[in-house]
PDB file with SEQRES, HELIX, SHEET and CRYST1 records, atoms N, CA, C and O in Angstrom:
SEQRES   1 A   58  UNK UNK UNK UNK UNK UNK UNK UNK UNK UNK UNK UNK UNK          
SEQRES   2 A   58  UNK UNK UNK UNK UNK UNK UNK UNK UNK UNK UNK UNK UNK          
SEQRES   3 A   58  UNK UNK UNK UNK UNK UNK UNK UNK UNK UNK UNK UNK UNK          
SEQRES   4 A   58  UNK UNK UNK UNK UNK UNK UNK UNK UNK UNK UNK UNK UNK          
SEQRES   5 A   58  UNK UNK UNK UNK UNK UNK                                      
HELIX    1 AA1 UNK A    6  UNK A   13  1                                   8    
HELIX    2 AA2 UNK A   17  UNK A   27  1                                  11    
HELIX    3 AA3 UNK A   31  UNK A   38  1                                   8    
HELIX    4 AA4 UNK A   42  UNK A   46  1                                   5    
HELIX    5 AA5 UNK A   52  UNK A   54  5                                   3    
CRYST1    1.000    1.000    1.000  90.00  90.00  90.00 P 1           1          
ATOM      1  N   UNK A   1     181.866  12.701  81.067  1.00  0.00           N  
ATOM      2  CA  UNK A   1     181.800  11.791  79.932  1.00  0.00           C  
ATOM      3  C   UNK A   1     183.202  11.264  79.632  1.00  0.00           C  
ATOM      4  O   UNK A   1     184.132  12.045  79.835  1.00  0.00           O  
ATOM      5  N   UNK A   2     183.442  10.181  79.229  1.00  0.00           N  
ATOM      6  CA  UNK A   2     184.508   9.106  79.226  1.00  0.00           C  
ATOM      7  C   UNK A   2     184.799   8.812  78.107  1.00  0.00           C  
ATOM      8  O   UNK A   2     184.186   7.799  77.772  1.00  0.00           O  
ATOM      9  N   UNK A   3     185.830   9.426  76.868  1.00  0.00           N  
ATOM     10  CA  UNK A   3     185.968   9.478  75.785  1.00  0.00           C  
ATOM     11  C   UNK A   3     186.315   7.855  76.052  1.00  0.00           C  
ATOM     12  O   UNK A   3     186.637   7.387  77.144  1.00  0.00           O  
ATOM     13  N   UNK A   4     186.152   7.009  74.625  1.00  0.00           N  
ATOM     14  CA  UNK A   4     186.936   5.616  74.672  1.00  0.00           C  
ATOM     15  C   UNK A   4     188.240   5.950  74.109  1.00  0.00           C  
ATOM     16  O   UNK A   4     188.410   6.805  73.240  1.00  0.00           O  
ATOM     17  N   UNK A   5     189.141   5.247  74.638  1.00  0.00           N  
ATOM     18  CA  UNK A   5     190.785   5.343  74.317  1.00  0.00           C  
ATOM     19  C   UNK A   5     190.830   5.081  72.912  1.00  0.00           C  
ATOM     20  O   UNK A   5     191.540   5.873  72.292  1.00  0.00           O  
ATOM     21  N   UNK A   6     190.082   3.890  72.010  1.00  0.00           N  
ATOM     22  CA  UNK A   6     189.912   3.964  70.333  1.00  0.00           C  
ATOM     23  C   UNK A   6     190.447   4.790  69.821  1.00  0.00           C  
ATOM     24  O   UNK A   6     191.549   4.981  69.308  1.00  0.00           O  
ATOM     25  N   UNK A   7     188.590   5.870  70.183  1.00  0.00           N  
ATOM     26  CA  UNK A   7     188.822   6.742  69.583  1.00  0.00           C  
ATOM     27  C   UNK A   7     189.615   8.189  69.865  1.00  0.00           C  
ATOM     28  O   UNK A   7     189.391   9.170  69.156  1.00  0.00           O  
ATOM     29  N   UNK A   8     190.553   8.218  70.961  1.00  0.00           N  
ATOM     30  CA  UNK A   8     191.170   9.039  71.007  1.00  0.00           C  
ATOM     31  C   UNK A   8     192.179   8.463  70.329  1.00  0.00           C  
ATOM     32  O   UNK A   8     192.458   9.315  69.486  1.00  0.00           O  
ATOM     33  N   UNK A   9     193.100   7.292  70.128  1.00  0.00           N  
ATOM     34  CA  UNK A   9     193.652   7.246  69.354  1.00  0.00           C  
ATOM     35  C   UNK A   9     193.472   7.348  67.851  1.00  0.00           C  
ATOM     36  O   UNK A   9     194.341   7.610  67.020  1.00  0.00           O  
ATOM     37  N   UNK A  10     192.130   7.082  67.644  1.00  0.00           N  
ATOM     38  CA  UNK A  10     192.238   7.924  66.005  1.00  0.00           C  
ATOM     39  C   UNK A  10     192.441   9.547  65.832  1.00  0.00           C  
ATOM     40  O   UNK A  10     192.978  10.166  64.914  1.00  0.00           O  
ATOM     41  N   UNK A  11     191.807  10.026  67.071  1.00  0.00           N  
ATOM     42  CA  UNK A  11     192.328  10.973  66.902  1.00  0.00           C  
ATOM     43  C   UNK A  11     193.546  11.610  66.661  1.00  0.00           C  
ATOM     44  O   UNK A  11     193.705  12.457  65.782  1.00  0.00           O  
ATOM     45  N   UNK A  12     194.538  11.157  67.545  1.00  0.00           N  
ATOM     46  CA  UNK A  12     195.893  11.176  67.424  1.00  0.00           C  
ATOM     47  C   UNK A  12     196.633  11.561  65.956  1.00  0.00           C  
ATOM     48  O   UNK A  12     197.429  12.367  65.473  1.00  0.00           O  
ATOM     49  N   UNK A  13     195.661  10.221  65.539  1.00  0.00           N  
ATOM     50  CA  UNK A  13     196.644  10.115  63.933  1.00  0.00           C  
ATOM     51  C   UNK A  13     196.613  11.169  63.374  1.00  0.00           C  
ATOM     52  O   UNK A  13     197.695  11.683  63.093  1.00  0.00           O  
ATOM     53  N   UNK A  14     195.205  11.948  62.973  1.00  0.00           N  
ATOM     54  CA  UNK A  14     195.090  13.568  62.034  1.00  0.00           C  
ATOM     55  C   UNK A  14     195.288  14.570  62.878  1.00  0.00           C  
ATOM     56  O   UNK A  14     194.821  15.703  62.758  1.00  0.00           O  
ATOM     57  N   UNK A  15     196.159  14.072  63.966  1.00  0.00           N  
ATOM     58  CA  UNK A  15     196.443  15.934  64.484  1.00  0.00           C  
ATOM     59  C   UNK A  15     198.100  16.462  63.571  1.00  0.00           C  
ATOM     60  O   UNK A  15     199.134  15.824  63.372  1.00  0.00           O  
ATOM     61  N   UNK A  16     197.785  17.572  63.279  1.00  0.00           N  
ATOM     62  CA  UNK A  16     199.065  17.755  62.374  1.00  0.00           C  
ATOM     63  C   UNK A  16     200.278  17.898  62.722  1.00  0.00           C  
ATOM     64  O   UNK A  16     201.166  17.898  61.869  1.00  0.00           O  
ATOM     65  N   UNK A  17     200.584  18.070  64.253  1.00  0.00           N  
ATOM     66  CA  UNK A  17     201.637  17.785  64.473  1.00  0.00           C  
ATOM     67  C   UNK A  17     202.175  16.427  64.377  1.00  0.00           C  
ATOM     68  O   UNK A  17     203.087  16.119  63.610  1.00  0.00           O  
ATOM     69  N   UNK A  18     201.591  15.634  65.169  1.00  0.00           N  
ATOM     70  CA  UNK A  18     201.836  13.556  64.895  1.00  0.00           C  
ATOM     71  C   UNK A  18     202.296  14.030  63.776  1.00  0.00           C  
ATOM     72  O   UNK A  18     203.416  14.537  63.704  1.00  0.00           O  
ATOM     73  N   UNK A  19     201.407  13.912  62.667  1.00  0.00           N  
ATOM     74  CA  UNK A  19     201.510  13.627  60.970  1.00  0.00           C  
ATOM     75  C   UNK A  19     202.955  14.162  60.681  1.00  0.00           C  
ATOM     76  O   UNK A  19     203.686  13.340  60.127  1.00  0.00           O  
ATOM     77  N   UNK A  20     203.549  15.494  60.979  1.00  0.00           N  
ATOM     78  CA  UNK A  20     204.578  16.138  60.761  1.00  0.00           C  
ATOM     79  C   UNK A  20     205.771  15.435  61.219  1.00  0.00           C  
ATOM     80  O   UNK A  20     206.776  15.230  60.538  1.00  0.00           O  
ATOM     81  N   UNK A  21     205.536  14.997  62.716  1.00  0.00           N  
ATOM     82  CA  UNK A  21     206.653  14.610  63.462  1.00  0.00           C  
ATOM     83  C   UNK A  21     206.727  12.790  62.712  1.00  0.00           C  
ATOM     84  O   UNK A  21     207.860  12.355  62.505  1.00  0.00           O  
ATOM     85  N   UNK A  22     206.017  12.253  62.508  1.00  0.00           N  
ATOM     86  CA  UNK A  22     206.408  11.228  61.557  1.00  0.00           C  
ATOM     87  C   UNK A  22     206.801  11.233  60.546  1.00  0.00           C  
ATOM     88  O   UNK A  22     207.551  10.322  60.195  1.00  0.00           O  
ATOM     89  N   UNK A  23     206.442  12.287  59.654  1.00  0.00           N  
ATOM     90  CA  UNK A  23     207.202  12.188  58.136  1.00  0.00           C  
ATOM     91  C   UNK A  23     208.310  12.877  58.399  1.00  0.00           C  
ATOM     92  O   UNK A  23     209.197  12.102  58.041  1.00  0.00           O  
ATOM     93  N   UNK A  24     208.849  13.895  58.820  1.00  0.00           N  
ATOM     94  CA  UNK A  24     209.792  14.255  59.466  1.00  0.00           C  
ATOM     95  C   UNK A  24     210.713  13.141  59.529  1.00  0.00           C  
ATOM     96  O   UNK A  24     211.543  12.995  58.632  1.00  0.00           O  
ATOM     97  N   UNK A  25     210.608  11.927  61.012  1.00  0.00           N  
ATOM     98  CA  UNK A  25     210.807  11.255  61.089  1.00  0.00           C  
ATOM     99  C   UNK A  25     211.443   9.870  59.825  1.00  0.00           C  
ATOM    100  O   UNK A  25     212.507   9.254  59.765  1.00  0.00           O  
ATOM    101  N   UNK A  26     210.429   9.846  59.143  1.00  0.00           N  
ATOM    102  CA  UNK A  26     210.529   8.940  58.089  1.00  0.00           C  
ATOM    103  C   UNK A  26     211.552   9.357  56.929  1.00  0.00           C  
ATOM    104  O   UNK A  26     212.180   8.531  56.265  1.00  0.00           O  
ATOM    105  N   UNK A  27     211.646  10.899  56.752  1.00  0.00           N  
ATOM    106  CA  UNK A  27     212.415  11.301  55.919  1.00  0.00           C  
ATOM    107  C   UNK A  27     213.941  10.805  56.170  1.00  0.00           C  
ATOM    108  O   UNK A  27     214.708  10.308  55.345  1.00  0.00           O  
ATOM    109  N   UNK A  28     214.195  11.121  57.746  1.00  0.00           N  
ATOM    110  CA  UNK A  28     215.581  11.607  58.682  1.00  0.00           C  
ATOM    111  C   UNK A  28     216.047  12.513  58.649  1.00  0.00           C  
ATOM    112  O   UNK A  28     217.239  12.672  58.385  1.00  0.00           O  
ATOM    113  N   UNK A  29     215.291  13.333  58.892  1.00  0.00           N  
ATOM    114  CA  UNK A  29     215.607  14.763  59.327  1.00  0.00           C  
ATOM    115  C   UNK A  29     215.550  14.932  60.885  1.00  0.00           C  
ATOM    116  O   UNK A  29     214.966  14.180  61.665  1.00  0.00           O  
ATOM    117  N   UNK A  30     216.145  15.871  61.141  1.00  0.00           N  
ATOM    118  CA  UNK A  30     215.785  16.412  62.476  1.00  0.00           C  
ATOM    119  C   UNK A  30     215.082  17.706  62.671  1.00  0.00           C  
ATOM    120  O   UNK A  30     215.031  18.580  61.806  1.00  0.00           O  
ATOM    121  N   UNK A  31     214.551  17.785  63.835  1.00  0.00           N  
ATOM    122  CA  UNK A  31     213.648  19.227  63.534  1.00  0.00           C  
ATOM    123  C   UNK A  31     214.769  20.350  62.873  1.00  0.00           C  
ATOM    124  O   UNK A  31     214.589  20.822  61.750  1.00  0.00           O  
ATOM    125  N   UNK A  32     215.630  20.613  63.494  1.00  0.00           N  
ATOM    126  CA  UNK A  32     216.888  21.248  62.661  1.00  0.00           C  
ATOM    127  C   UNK A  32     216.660  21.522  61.152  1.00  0.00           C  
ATOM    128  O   UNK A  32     216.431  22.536  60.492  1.00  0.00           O  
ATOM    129  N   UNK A  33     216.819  20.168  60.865  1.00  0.00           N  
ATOM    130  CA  UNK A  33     217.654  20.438  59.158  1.00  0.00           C  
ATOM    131  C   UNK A  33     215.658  20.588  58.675  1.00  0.00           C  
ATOM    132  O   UNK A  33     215.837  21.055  57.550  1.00  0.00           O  
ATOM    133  N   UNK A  34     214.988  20.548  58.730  1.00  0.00           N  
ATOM    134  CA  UNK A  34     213.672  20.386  59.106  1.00  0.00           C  
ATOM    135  C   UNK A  34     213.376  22.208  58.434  1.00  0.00           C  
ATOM    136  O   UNK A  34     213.085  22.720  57.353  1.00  0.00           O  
ATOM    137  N   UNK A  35     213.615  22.582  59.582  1.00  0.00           N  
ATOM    138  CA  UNK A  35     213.303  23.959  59.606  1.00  0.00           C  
ATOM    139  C   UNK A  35     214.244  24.899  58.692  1.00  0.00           C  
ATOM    140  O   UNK A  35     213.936  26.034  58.328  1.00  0.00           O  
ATOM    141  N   UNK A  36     215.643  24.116  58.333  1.00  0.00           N  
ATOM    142  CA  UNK A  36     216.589  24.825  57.312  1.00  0.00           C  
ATOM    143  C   UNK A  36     215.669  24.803  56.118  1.00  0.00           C  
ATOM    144  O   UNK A  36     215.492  25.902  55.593  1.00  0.00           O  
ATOM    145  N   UNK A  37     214.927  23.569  55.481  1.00  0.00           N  
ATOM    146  CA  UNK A  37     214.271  23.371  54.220  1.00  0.00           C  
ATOM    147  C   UNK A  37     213.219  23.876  54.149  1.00  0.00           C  
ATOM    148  O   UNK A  37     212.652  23.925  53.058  1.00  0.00           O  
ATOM    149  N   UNK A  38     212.591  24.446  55.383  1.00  0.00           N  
ATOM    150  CA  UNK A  38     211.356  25.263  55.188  1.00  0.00           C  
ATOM    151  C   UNK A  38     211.994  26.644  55.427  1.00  0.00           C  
ATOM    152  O   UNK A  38     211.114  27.469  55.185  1.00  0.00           O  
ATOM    153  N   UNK A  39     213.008  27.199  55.755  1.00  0.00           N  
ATOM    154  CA  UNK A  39     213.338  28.415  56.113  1.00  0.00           C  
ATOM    155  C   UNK A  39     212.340  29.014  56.821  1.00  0.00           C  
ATOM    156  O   UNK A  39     211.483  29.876  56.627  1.00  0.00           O  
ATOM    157  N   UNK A  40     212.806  28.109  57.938  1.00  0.00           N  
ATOM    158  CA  UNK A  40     212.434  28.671  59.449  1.00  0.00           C  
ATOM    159  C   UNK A  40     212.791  28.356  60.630  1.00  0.00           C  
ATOM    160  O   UNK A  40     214.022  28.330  60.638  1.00  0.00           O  
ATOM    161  N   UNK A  41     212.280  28.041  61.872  1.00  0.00           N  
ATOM    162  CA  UNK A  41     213.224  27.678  62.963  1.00  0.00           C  
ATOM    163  C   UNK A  41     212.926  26.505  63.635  1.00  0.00           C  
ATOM    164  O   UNK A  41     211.820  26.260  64.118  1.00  0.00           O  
ATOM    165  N   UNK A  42     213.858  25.799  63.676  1.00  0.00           N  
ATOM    166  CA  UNK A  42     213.540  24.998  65.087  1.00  0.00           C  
ATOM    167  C   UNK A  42     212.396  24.766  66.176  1.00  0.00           C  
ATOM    168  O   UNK A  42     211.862  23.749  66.620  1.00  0.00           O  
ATOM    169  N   UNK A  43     212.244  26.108  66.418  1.00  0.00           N  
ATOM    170  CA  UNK A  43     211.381  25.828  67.471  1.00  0.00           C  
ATOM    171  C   UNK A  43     210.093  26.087  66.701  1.00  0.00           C  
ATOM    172  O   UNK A  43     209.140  26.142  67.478  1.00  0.00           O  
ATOM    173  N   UNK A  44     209.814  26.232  65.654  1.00  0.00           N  
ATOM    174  CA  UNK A  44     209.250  26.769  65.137  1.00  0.00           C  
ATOM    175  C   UNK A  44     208.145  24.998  64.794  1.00  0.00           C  
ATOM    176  O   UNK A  44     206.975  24.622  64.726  1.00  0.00           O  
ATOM    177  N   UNK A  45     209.370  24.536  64.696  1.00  0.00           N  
ATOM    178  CA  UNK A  45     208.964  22.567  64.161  1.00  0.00           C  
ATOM    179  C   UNK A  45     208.690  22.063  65.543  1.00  0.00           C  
ATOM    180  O   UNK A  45     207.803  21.240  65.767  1.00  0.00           O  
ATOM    181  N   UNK A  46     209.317  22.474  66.291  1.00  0.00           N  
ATOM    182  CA  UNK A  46     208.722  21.724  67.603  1.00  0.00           C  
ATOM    183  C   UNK A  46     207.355  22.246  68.031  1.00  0.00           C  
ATOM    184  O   UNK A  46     206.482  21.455  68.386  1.00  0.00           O  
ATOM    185  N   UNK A  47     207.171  23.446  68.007  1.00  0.00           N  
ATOM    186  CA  UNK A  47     205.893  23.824  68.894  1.00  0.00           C  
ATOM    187  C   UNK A  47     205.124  23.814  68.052  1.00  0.00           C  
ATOM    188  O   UNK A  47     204.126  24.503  68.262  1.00  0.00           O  
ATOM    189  N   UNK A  48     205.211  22.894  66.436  1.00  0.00           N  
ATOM    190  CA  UNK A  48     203.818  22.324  65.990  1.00  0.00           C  
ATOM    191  C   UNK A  48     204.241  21.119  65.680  1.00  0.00           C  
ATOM    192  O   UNK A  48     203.690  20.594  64.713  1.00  0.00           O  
ATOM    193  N   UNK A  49     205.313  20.354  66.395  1.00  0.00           N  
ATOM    194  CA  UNK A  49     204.950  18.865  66.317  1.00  0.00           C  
ATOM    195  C   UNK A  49     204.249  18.970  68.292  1.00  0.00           C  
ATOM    196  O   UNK A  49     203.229  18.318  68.518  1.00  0.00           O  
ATOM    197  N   UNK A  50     204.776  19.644  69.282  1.00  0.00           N  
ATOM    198  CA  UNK A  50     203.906  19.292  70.384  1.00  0.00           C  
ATOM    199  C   UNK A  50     202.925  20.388  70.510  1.00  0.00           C  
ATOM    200  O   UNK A  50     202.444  20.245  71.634  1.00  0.00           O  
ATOM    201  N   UNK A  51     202.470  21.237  70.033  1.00  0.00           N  
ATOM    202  CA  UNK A  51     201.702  21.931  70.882  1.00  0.00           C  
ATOM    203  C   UNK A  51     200.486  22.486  68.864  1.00  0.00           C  
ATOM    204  O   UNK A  51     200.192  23.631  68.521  1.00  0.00           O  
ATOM    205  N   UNK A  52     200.213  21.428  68.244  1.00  0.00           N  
ATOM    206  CA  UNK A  52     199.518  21.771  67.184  1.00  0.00           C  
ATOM    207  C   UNK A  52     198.460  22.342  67.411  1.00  0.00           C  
ATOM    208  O   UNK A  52     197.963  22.917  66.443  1.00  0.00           O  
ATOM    209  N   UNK A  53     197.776  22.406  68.631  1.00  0.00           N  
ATOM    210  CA  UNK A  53     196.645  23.434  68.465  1.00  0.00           C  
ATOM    211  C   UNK A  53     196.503  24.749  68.879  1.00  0.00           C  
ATOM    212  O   UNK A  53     195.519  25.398  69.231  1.00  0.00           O  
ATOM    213  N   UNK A  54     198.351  25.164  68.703  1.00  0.00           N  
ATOM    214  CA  UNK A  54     198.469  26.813  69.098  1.00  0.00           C  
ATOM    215  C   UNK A  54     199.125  27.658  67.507  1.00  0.00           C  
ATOM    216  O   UNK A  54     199.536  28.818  67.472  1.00  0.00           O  
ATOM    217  N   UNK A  55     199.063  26.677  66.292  1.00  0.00           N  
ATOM    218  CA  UNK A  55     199.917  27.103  65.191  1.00  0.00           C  
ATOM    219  C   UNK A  55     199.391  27.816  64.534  1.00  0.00           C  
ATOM    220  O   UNK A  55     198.192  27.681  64.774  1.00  0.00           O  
ATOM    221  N   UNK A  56     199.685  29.276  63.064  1.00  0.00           N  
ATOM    222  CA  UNK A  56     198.692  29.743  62.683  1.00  0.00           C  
ATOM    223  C   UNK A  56     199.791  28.977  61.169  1.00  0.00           C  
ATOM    224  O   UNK A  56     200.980  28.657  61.193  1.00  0.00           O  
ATOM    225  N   UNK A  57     198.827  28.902  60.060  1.00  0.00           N  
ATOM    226  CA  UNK A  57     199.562  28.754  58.482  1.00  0.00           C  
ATOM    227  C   UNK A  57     198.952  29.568  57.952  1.00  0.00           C  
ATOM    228  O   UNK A  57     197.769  29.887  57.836  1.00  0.00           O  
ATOM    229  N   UNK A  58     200.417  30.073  57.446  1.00  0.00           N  
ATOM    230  CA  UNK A  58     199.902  31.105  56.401  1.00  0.00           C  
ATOM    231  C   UNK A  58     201.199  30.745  55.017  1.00  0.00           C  
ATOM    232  O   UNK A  58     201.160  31.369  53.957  1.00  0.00           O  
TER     233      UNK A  58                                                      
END                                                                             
């Protein structure tokens, strides 16, 4: 089965990493100073701006 490209791009938009890595973005932050204001890490912002469907929130 042959998803249409559309709607994988809507998908795109509500995955929570996108959402993150744009406001992020929009603010001007870098994942860095990012993770200073949440007191946490770096990689911590990256592997849920690319890899959002391995993150847990608590």
């Amino acid at each position: 089965m042959t998803v249409p490209r559309q709607l994988l791009a809507g998908y795109e938009q509500f995955k929570i990493g996108v959402i993150l890595k744009k406001a992020r973005e929009e603010a001007g932050l870098t994942q860095e100073e990012l993770a200073a204001k949440l007191n946490t890490k770096k990689s911590a912002i990256s592997r849920i701006e690319n890899h959002a469907e391995d993150i847990k929130l608590s």
